[in-house]
Structures are given as structure tokens and as C-alpha cells.
Tab-separated table of N, CA, C and O in Angstrom:
chain	number	residue	atom	x	y	z
A	1	UNK	N	-156.941	25.960	-96.527
A	1	UNK	CA	-158.063	26.752	-96.050
A	1	UNK	C	-157.624	27.793	-95.032
A	1	UNK	O	-158.239	28.825	-94.908
A	2	UNK	N	-156.536	27.499	-94.325
A	2	UNK	CA	-156.072	28.444	-93.306
A	2	UNK	C	-154.688	28.986	-93.625
A	2	UNK	O	-153.896	29.216	-92.721
A	3	UNK	N	-154.430	29.226	-94.871
A	3	UNK	CA	-153.106	29.714	-95.261
A	3	UNK	C	-152.736	30.987	-94.512
A	3	UNK	O	-151.573	31.213	-94.219
A	4	UNK	N	-153.718	31.789	-94.178
A	4	UNK	CA	-153.450	33.029	-93.461
A	4	UNK	C	-153.826	32.923	-91.987
A	4	UNK	O	-153.887	33.919	-91.288
A	5	UNK	N	-154.071	31.718	-91.507
A	5	UNK	CA	-154.441	31.525	-90.111
A	5	UNK	C	-153.250	31.666	-89.191
A	5	UNK	O	-152.093	31.668	-89.609
A	6	UNK	N	-153.543	31.748	-87.918
A	6	UNK	CA	-152.482	31.828	-86.908
A	6	UNK	C	-151.827	30.456	-86.762
A	6	UNK	O	-152.340	29.448	-87.251
A	7	UNK	N	-150.699	30.407	-86.071
A	7	UNK	CA	-150.014	29.130	-85.841
A	7	UNK	C	-150.924	28.143	-85.111
A	7	UNK	O	-150.965	26.963	-85.433
A	8	UNK	N	-151.675	28.638	-84.132
A	8	UNK	CA	-152.564	27.774	-83.374
A	8	UNK	C	-153.714	27.259	-84.240
A	8	UNK	O	-154.078	26.082	-84.174
A	9	UNK	N	-154.274	28.130	-85.051
A	9	UNK	CA	-155.340	27.703	-85.968
A	9	UNK	C	-154.829	26.644	-86.935
A	9	UNK	O	-155.511	25.646	-87.191
A	10	UNK	N	-153.644	26.853	-87.466
A	10	UNK	CA	-153.060	25.875	-88.386
A	10	UNK	C	-152.788	24.540	-87.688
A	10	UNK	O	-152.988	23.476	-88.264
A	11	UNK	N	-152.334	24.591	-86.432
A	11	UNK	CA	-152.057	23.360	-85.682
A	11	UNK	C	-153.337	22.549	-85.480
A	11	UNK	O	-153.348	21.333	-85.678
A	12	UNK	N	-154.409	23.230	-85.085
A	12	UNK	CA	-155.670	22.524	-84.882
A	12	UNK	C	-156.261	22.041	-86.197
A	12	UNK	O	-156.844	20.947	-86.254
A	13	UNK	N	-156.114	22.822	-87.252
A	13	UNK	CA	-156.594	22.382	-88.564
A	13	UNK	C	-155.823	21.141	-89.022
A	13	UNK	O	-156.406	20.218	-89.585
A	14	UNK	N	-154.533	21.105	-88.742
A	14	UNK	CA	-153.725	19.933	-89.086
A	14	UNK	C	-154.180	18.711	-88.306
A	14	UNK	O	-154.315	17.618	-88.867
A	15	UNK	N	-154.456	18.874	-87.023
A	15	UNK	CA	-154.955	17.756	-86.206
A	15	UNK	C	-156.276	17.236	-86.779
A	15	UNK	O	-156.484	16.026	-86.889
A	16	UNK	N	-157.160	18.138	-87.153
A	16	UNK	CA	-158.441	17.741	-87.740
A	16	UNK	C	-158.239	17.014	-89.061
A	16	UNK	O	-158.884	16.000	-89.338
A	17	UNK	N	-157.325	17.505	-89.871
A	17	UNK	CA	-157.051	16.891	-91.163
A	17	UNK	C	-156.457	15.491	-91.005
A	17	UNK	O	-156.879	14.546	-91.677
A	18	UNK	N	-155.506	15.338	-90.104
A	18	UNK	CA	-154.906	14.025	-89.849
A	18	UNK	C	-155.985	13.057	-89.384
A	18	UNK	O	-156.070	11.919	-89.849
A	19	UNK	N	-156.822	13.498	-88.466
A	19	UNK	CA	-157.918	12.666	-87.976
A	19	UNK	C	-158.862	12.294	-89.122
A	19	UNK	O	-159.165	11.117	-89.344
A	20	UNK	N	-159.329	13.291	-89.855
A	20	UNK	CA	-160.297	13.047	-90.934
A	20	UNK	C	-159.758	12.132	-92.014
A	20	UNK	O	-160.507	11.347	-92.596
A	21	UNK	N	-158.468	12.211	-92.297
A	21	UNK	CA	-157.872	11.363	-93.333
A	21	UNK	C	-157.779	9.902	-92.903
A	21	UNK	O	-157.506	9.033	-93.727
A	22	UNK	N	-158.004	9.623	-91.632
A	22	UNK	CA	-157.888	8.265	-91.106
A	22	UNK	C	-159.231	7.636	-90.739
A	22	UNK	O	-159.277	6.456	-90.400
A	23	UNK	N	-160.302	8.384	-90.795
A	23	UNK	CA	-161.586	7.902	-90.292
A	23	UNK	C	-162.339	7.037	-91.295
A	23	UNK	O	-162.049	7.029	-92.490
A	24	UNK	N	-163.349	6.348	-90.751
A	24	UNK	CA	-164.256	5.564	-91.586
A	24	UNK	C	-165.294	6.509	-92.196
A	24	UNK	O	-165.275	7.717	-91.924
A	25	UNK	N	-166.204	5.988	-93.024
A	25	UNK	CA	-167.213	6.866	-93.651
A	25	UNK	C	-168.100	7.612	-92.653
A	25	UNK	O	-168.663	8.647	-92.988
A	26	UNK	N	-168.204	7.114	-91.422
A	26	UNK	CA	-168.985	7.801	-90.397
A	26	UNK	C	-168.183	8.883	-89.684
A	26	UNK	O	-168.682	9.545	-88.786
A	27	UNK	N	-166.907	9.034	-90.049
A	27	UNK	CA	-166.078	10.055	-89.418
A	27	UNK	C	-165.534	9.650	-88.066
A	27	UNK	O	-165.263	10.493	-87.225
A	28	UNK	N	-165.362	8.327	-87.853
A	28	UNK	CA	-164.856	7.841	-86.576
A	28	UNK	C	-163.715	6.858	-86.796
A	28	UNK	O	-163.507	6.362	-87.889
A	29	UNK	N	-162.984	6.602	-85.703
A	29	UNK	CA	-161.863	5.650	-85.714
A	29	UNK	C	-162.132	4.543	-84.706
A	29	UNK	O	-162.656	4.805	-83.627
A	30	UNK	N	-161.717	3.329	-85.063
A	30	UNK	CA	-161.759	2.272	-84.064
A	30	UNK	C	-160.682	2.577	-83.032
A	30	UNK	O	-159.776	3.383	-83.269
A	31	UNK	N	-160.757	1.924	-81.887
A	31	UNK	CA	-159.748	2.141	-80.858
A	31	UNK	C	-158.377	1.699	-81.347
A	31	UNK	O	-157.377	2.372	-81.090
A	32	UNK	N	-158.318	0.581	-82.082
A	32	UNK	CA	-157.037	0.102	-82.613
A	32	UNK	C	-156.457	1.095	-83.616
A	32	UNK	O	-155.255	1.368	-83.611
A	33	UNK	N	-157.324	1.647	-84.471
A	33	UNK	CA	-156.868	2.653	-85.434
A	33	UNK	C	-156.395	3.917	-84.725
A	33	UNK	O	-155.411	4.541	-85.137
A	34	UNK	N	-157.082	4.282	-83.667
A	34	UNK	CA	-156.688	5.459	-82.883
A	34	UNK	C	-155.304	5.248	-82.287
A	34	UNK	O	-154.441	6.132	-82.365
A	35	UNK	N	-155.084	4.085	-81.711
A	35	UNK	CA	-153.784	3.787	-81.117
A	35	UNK	C	-152.690	3.842	-82.178
A	35	UNK	O	-151.634	4.460	-81.967
A	36	UNK	N	-152.927	3.244	-83.338
A	36	UNK	CA	-151.937	3.264	-84.419
A	36	UNK	C	-151.663	4.689	-84.899
A	36	UNK	O	-150.511	5.052	-85.144
A	37	UNK	N	-152.722	5.477	-85.021
A	37	UNK	CA	-152.566	6.866	-85.465
A	37	UNK	C	-151.741	7.666	-84.463
A	37	UNK	O	-150.836	8.414	-84.849
A	38	UNK	N	-152.031	7.494	-83.185
A	38	UNK	CA	-151.265	8.205	-82.159
A	38	UNK	C	-149.799	7.786	-82.179
A	38	UNK	O	-148.905	8.629	-82.066
A	39	UNK	N	-149.531	6.499	-82.335
A	39	UNK	CA	-148.149	6.026	-82.367
A	39	UNK	C	-147.417	6.550	-83.599
A	39	UNK	O	-146.246	6.922	-83.516
A	40	UNK	N	-148.114	6.636	-84.722
A	40	UNK	CA	-147.485	7.097	-85.960
A	40	UNK	C	-147.323	8.616	-86.009
A	40	UNK	O	-146.305	9.123	-86.482
A	41	UNK	N	-148.321	9.346	-85.524
A	41	UNK	CA	-148.347	10.797	-85.694
A	41	UNK	C	-148.010	11.592	-84.438
A	41	UNK	O	-147.852	12.804	-84.514
A	42	UNK	N	-147.917	10.919	-83.288
A	42	UNK	CA	-147.722	11.638	-82.028
A	42	UNK	C	-146.603	11.012	-81.208
A	42	UNK	O	-146.536	11.170	-79.988
A	43	UNK	N	-145.728	10.297	-81.900
A	43	UNK	CA	-144.676	9.527	-81.253
A	43	UNK	C	-143.741	10.331	-80.378
A	43	UNK	O	-143.323	9.865	-79.319
A	44	UNK	N	-143.410	11.540	-80.780
A	44	UNK	CA	-142.480	12.349	-79.986
A	44	UNK	C	-143.073	12.682	-78.619
A	44	UNK	O	-142.339	12.789	-77.637
A	45	UNK	N	-144.392	12.811	-78.554
A	45	UNK	CA	-145.041	13.123	-77.279
A	45	UNK	C	-145.217	11.894	-76.399
A	45	UNK	O	-145.199	12.003	-75.183
A	46	UNK	N	-145.405	10.711	-77.010
A	46	UNK	CA	-145.665	9.525	-76.192
A	46	UNK	C	-144.422	8.685	-75.923
A	46	UNK	O	-144.444	7.833	-75.039
A	47	UNK	N	-143.349	8.999	-76.626
A	47	UNK	CA	-142.104	8.255	-76.402
A	47	UNK	C	-141.627	8.423	-74.959
A	47	UNK	O	-141.598	9.519	-74.423
A	48	UNK	N	-141.323	7.307	-74.311
A	48	UNK	CA	-140.811	7.343	-72.955
A	48	UNK	C	-141.865	7.484	-71.872
A	48	UNK	O	-141.541	7.592	-70.701
A	49	UNK	N	-143.138	7.465	-72.266
A	49	UNK	CA	-144.216	7.660	-71.288
A	49	UNK	C	-144.820	6.334	-70.817
A	49	UNK	O	-145.724	6.320	-69.989
A	50	UNK	N	-144.296	5.229	-71.336
A	50	UNK	CA	-144.903	3.915	-71.128
A	50	UNK	C	-145.084	3.520	-69.661
A	50	UNK	O	-145.985	2.756	-69.336
A	51	UNK	N	-144.261	4.005	-68.762
A	51	UNK	CA	-144.345	3.623	-67.352
A	51	UNK	C	-145.252	4.521	-66.520
A	51	UNK	O	-145.463	4.276	-65.336
A	52	UNK	N	-145.781	5.557	-67.123
A	52	UNK	CA	-146.661	6.457	-66.385
A	52	UNK	C	-148.061	5.858	-66.289
A	52	UNK	O	-148.623	5.404	-67.292
A	53	UNK	N	-148.629	5.850	-65.084
A	53	UNK	CA	-149.964	5.246	-64.910
A	53	UNK	C	-151.037	5.831	-65.835
A	53	UNK	O	-151.861	5.092	-66.360
A	54	UNK	N	-151.038	7.139	-66.022
A	54	UNK	CA	-152.061	7.753	-66.881
A	54	UNK	C	-151.898	7.294	-68.323
A	54	UNK	O	-152.890	7.023	-69.012
A	55	UNK	N	-150.668	7.181	-68.800
A	55	UNK	CA	-150.423	6.680	-70.151
A	55	UNK	C	-150.944	5.254	-70.269
A	55	UNK	O	-151.624	4.911	-71.234
A	56	UNK	N	-150.615	4.429	-69.306
A	56	UNK	CA	-151.057	3.031	-69.322
A	56	UNK	C	-152.582	2.949	-69.319
A	56	UNK	O	-153.167	2.105	-70.004
A	57	UNK	N	-153.221	3.833	-68.566
A	57	UNK	CA	-154.684	3.872	-68.520
A	57	UNK	C	-155.264	4.206	-69.894
A	57	UNK	O	-156.217	3.568	-70.356
A	58	UNK	N	-154.699	5.205	-70.552
A	58	UNK	CA	-155.188	5.615	-71.873
A	58	UNK	C	-154.998	4.490	-72.881
A	58	UNK	O	-155.922	4.142	-73.623
A	59	UNK	N	-153.808	3.917	-72.925
A	59	UNK	CA	-153.515	2.864	-73.901
A	59	UNK	C	-154.335	1.610	-73.597
A	59	UNK	O	-154.839	0.956	-74.515
A	60	UNK	N	-154.511	1.288	-72.338
A	60	UNK	CA	-155.334	0.130	-71.969
A	60	UNK	C	-156.762	0.304	-72.468
A	60	UNK	O	-157.389	-0.642	-72.939
A	61	UNK	N	-157.276	1.510	-72.348
A	61	UNK	CA	-158.631	1.779	-72.821
A	61	UNK	C	-158.722	1.588	-74.332
A	61	UNK	O	-159.736	1.117	-74.851
A	62	UNK	N	-157.651	1.913	-75.055
A	62	UNK	CA	-157.647	1.724	-76.507
A	62	UNK	C	-157.451	0.262	-76.885
A	62	UNK	O	-157.855	-0.163	-77.964
A	63	UNK	N	-156.824	-0.509	-76.005
A	63	UNK	CA	-156.586	-1.928	-76.271
A	63	UNK	C	-157.817	-2.791	-76.005
A	63	UNK	O	-157.881	-3.928	-76.460
A	64	UNK	N	-158.773	-2.274	-75.249
A	64	UNK	CA	-159.964	-3.043	-74.927
A	64	UNK	C	-160.717	-3.386	-76.211
A	64	UNK	O	-160.867	-2.559	-77.101
A	65	UNK	N	-161.160	-4.641	-76.281
A	65	UNK	CA	-161.993	-5.043	-77.410
A	65	UNK	C	-163.358	-4.401	-77.235
A	65	UNK	O	-164.087	-4.712	-76.306
A	66	UNK	N	-163.683	-3.493	-78.081
A	66	UNK	CA	-164.946	-2.784	-77.952
A	66	UNK	C	-165.375	-2.270	-79.311
A	66	UNK	O	-164.553	-1.923	-80.149
A	67	UNK	N	-166.661	-2.227	-79.494
A	67	UNK	CA	-167.215	-1.681	-80.737
A	67	UNK	C	-167.255	-0.163	-80.694
A	67	UNK	O	-167.532	0.467	-81.704
A	68	UNK	N	-167.014	0.409	-79.509
A	68	UNK	CA	-167.035	1.865	-79.393
A	68	UNK	C	-165.953	2.462	-80.274
A	68	UNK	O	-164.814	2.015	-80.258
A	69	UNK	N	-166.326	3.468	-81.009
A	69	UNK	CA	-165.369	4.157	-81.864
A	69	UNK	C	-165.080	5.534	-81.295
A	69	UNK	O	-165.825	6.066	-80.483
A	70	UNK	N	-163.975	6.083	-81.731
A	70	UNK	CA	-163.502	7.381	-81.252
A	70	UNK	C	-163.951	8.465	-82.233
A	70	UNK	O	-163.643	8.399	-83.428
A	71	UNK	N	-164.641	9.473	-81.711
A	71	UNK	CA	-164.996	10.615	-82.557
A	71	UNK	C	-163.928	11.697	-82.399
A	71	UNK	O	-162.985	11.547	-81.616
A	72	UNK	N	-164.073	12.777	-83.133
A	72	UNK	CA	-163.042	13.814	-83.128
A	72	UNK	C	-162.887	14.445	-81.742
A	72	UNK	O	-161.770	14.712	-81.305
A	73	UNK	N	-163.983	14.652	-81.041
A	73	UNK	CA	-163.899	15.236	-79.704
A	73	UNK	C	-163.067	14.345	-78.778
A	73	UNK	O	-162.181	14.825	-78.067
A	74	UNK	N	-163.344	13.050	-78.775
A	74	UNK	CA	-162.585	12.121	-77.933
A	74	UNK	C	-161.124	12.048	-78.367
A	74	UNK	O	-160.228	11.935	-77.533
A	75	UNK	N	-160.895	12.135	-79.671
A	75	UNK	CA	-159.527	12.127	-80.184
A	75	UNK	C	-158.748	13.333	-79.664
A	75	UNK	O	-157.606	13.204	-79.219
A	76	UNK	N	-159.372	14.501	-79.677
A	76	UNK	CA	-158.702	15.708	-79.197
A	76	UNK	C	-158.447	15.622	-77.690
A	76	UNK	O	-157.405	16.079	-77.212
A	77	UNK	N	-159.364	15.022	-76.948
A	77	UNK	CA	-159.151	14.836	-75.510
A	77	UNK	C	-157.938	13.925	-75.282
A	77	UNK	O	-157.117	14.191	-74.398
A	78	UNK	N	-157.807	12.878	-76.086
A	78	UNK	CA	-156.626	12.007	-75.996
A	78	UNK	C	-155.348	12.789	-76.284
A	78	UNK	O	-154.354	12.648	-75.572
A	79	UNK	N	-155.369	13.606	-77.336
A	79	UNK	CA	-154.182	14.405	-77.678
A	79	UNK	C	-153.786	15.330	-76.532
A	79	UNK	O	-152.610	15.412	-76.179
A	80	UNK	N	-154.765	16.011	-75.973
A	80	UNK	CA	-154.474	16.933	-74.867
A	80	UNK	C	-153.957	16.162	-73.665
A	80	UNK	O	-152.971	16.563	-73.029
A	81	UNK	N	-154.582	15.048	-73.334
A	81	UNK	CA	-154.149	14.241	-72.191
A	81	UNK	C	-152.719	13.762	-72.365
A	81	UNK	O	-151.899	13.856	-71.444
A	82	UNK	N	-152.408	13.248	-73.547
A	82	UNK	CA	-151.052	12.761	-73.811
A	82	UNK	C	-150.043	13.900	-73.810
A	82	UNK	O	-148.912	13.735	-73.355
A	83	UNK	N	-150.441	15.059	-74.294
A	83	UNK	CA	-149.556	16.221	-74.298
A	83	UNK	C	-149.239	16.668	-72.875
A	83	UNK	O	-148.082	16.926	-72.543
A	84	UNK	N	-150.264	16.743	-72.028
A	84	UNK	CA	-150.067	17.221	-70.664
A	84	UNK	C	-149.151	16.324	-69.849
A	84	UNK	O	-148.436	16.801	-68.974
A	85	UNK	N	-149.143	15.038	-70.114
A	85	UNK	CA	-148.301	14.121	-69.329
A	85	UNK	C	-146.910	13.949	-69.939
A	85	UNK	O	-146.029	13.400	-69.303
A	86	UNK	N	-146.714	14.432	-71.126
A	86	UNK	CA	-145.476	14.189	-71.852
A	86	UNK	C	-144.280	14.955	-71.292
A	86	UNK	O	-144.388	16.119	-70.929
A	87	UNK	N	-143.154	14.278	-71.264
A	87	UNK	CA	-141.906	14.942	-70.895
A	87	UNK	C	-141.540	16.014	-71.922
A	87	UNK	O	-140.874	16.992	-71.598
A	88	UNK	N	-141.989	15.824	-73.148
A	88	UNK	CA	-141.699	16.785	-74.207
A	88	UNK	C	-142.323	18.148	-73.909
A	88	UNK	O	-141.771	19.180	-74.287
A	89	UNK	N	-143.443	18.156	-73.195
A	89	UNK	CA	-144.092	19.422	-72.863
A	89	UNK	C	-143.164	20.324	-72.057
A	89	UNK	O	-143.104	21.531	-72.290
A	90	UNK	N	-142.434	19.753	-71.114
A	90	UNK	CA	-141.493	20.555	-70.324
A	90	UNK	C	-140.405	21.149	-71.208
A	90	UNK	O	-140.021	22.306	-71.046
A	91	UNK	N	-139.920	20.364	-72.157
A	91	UNK	CA	-138.918	20.886	-73.088
A	91	UNK	C	-139.487	22.032	-73.906
A	91	UNK	O	-138.822	23.039	-74.133
A	92	UNK	N	-140.733	21.878	-74.348
A	92	UNK	CA	-141.382	22.925	-75.137
A	92	UNK	C	-141.539	24.195	-74.302
A	92	UNK	O	-141.305	25.298	-74.787
A	93	UNK	N	-141.892	24.036	-73.051
A	93	UNK	CA	-142.053	25.206	-72.158
A	93	UNK	C	-140.737	25.958	-71.976
A	93	UNK	O	-140.756	27.160	-71.702
A	94	UNK	N	-139.627	25.275	-72.108
A	94	UNK	CA	-138.332	25.907	-71.935
A	94	UNK	C	-137.825	26.630	-73.172
A	94	UNK	O	-136.827	27.328	-73.119
A	95	UNK	N	-138.511	26.446	-74.287
A	95	UNK	CA	-138.100	27.070	-75.545
A	95	UNK	C	-138.738	28.453	-75.651
A	95	UNK	O	-139.936	28.610	-75.487
A	96	UNK	N	-137.928	29.415	-75.924
A	96	UNK	CA	-138.422	30.772	-76.159
A	96	UNK	C	-138.188	31.116	-77.620
A	96	UNK	O	-137.096	30.900	-78.149
A	97	UNK	N	-139.217	31.626	-78.254
A	97	UNK	CA	-139.074	32.032	-79.646
A	97	UNK	C	-139.283	33.530	-79.743
A	97	UNK	O	-139.987	34.127	-78.942
A	98	UNK	N	-138.694	34.104	-80.755
A	98	UNK	CA	-138.878	35.534	-81.004
A	98	UNK	C	-139.435	35.704	-82.396
A	98	UNK	O	-139.142	34.930	-83.292
A	99	UNK	N	-140.241	36.709	-82.554
A	99	UNK	CA	-140.826	37.002	-83.866
A	99	UNK	C	-140.544	38.426	-84.241
A	99	UNK	O	-140.359	39.269	-83.450
């Protein structure tokens, strides 16, 4: 759908597609499914973050036994939060690309 979209548009469309391909018929994920999806699809960003308090807070919230499910908005907030705390973000900031 976004073959001619910008890199950023394609990135967000990919995030939406990954999320949608994992959801239940209501378009939501359980907390356990969310945690598994993040570990499978976002591992490079969360690797090595286990000792950071904010990471522990996020994962603890996903580990809680709860009927609350994660919608796409909450999923994107998790992605942004994990990205901002990631050591990988600093590496990305140091990369310069030319077009």
C-alpha cells in the first residue's frame, strides 16, 4: 500500500502490519502476547536493557496477570518507550547516511 511512501511511512506501516498480524479478532493483544511480540520483533532494541528500571517497569506491567489487552496506541507507546531507553538508539544517532 505504501510502495511509494517515505522511509518513515513505510516503517510505521510495517509496525502496524506486524501488530495487526498478531492481534485477536478485536484487534488487540494480551499482555503476554505483547511481550512475546516485542521479544521476537524488537530484540535488537531491548537486548541488554534488562537492568534498567524503566525496562523492568514496562516488562513487569506486561507480566501482570490481567484481562487488560493492548491496543495499537498502547503498543506504539511501548515501542517508543523501549526505543528511547535503548542503547541501540545512541548507535543509530551516530550513523550518518547519504542519499
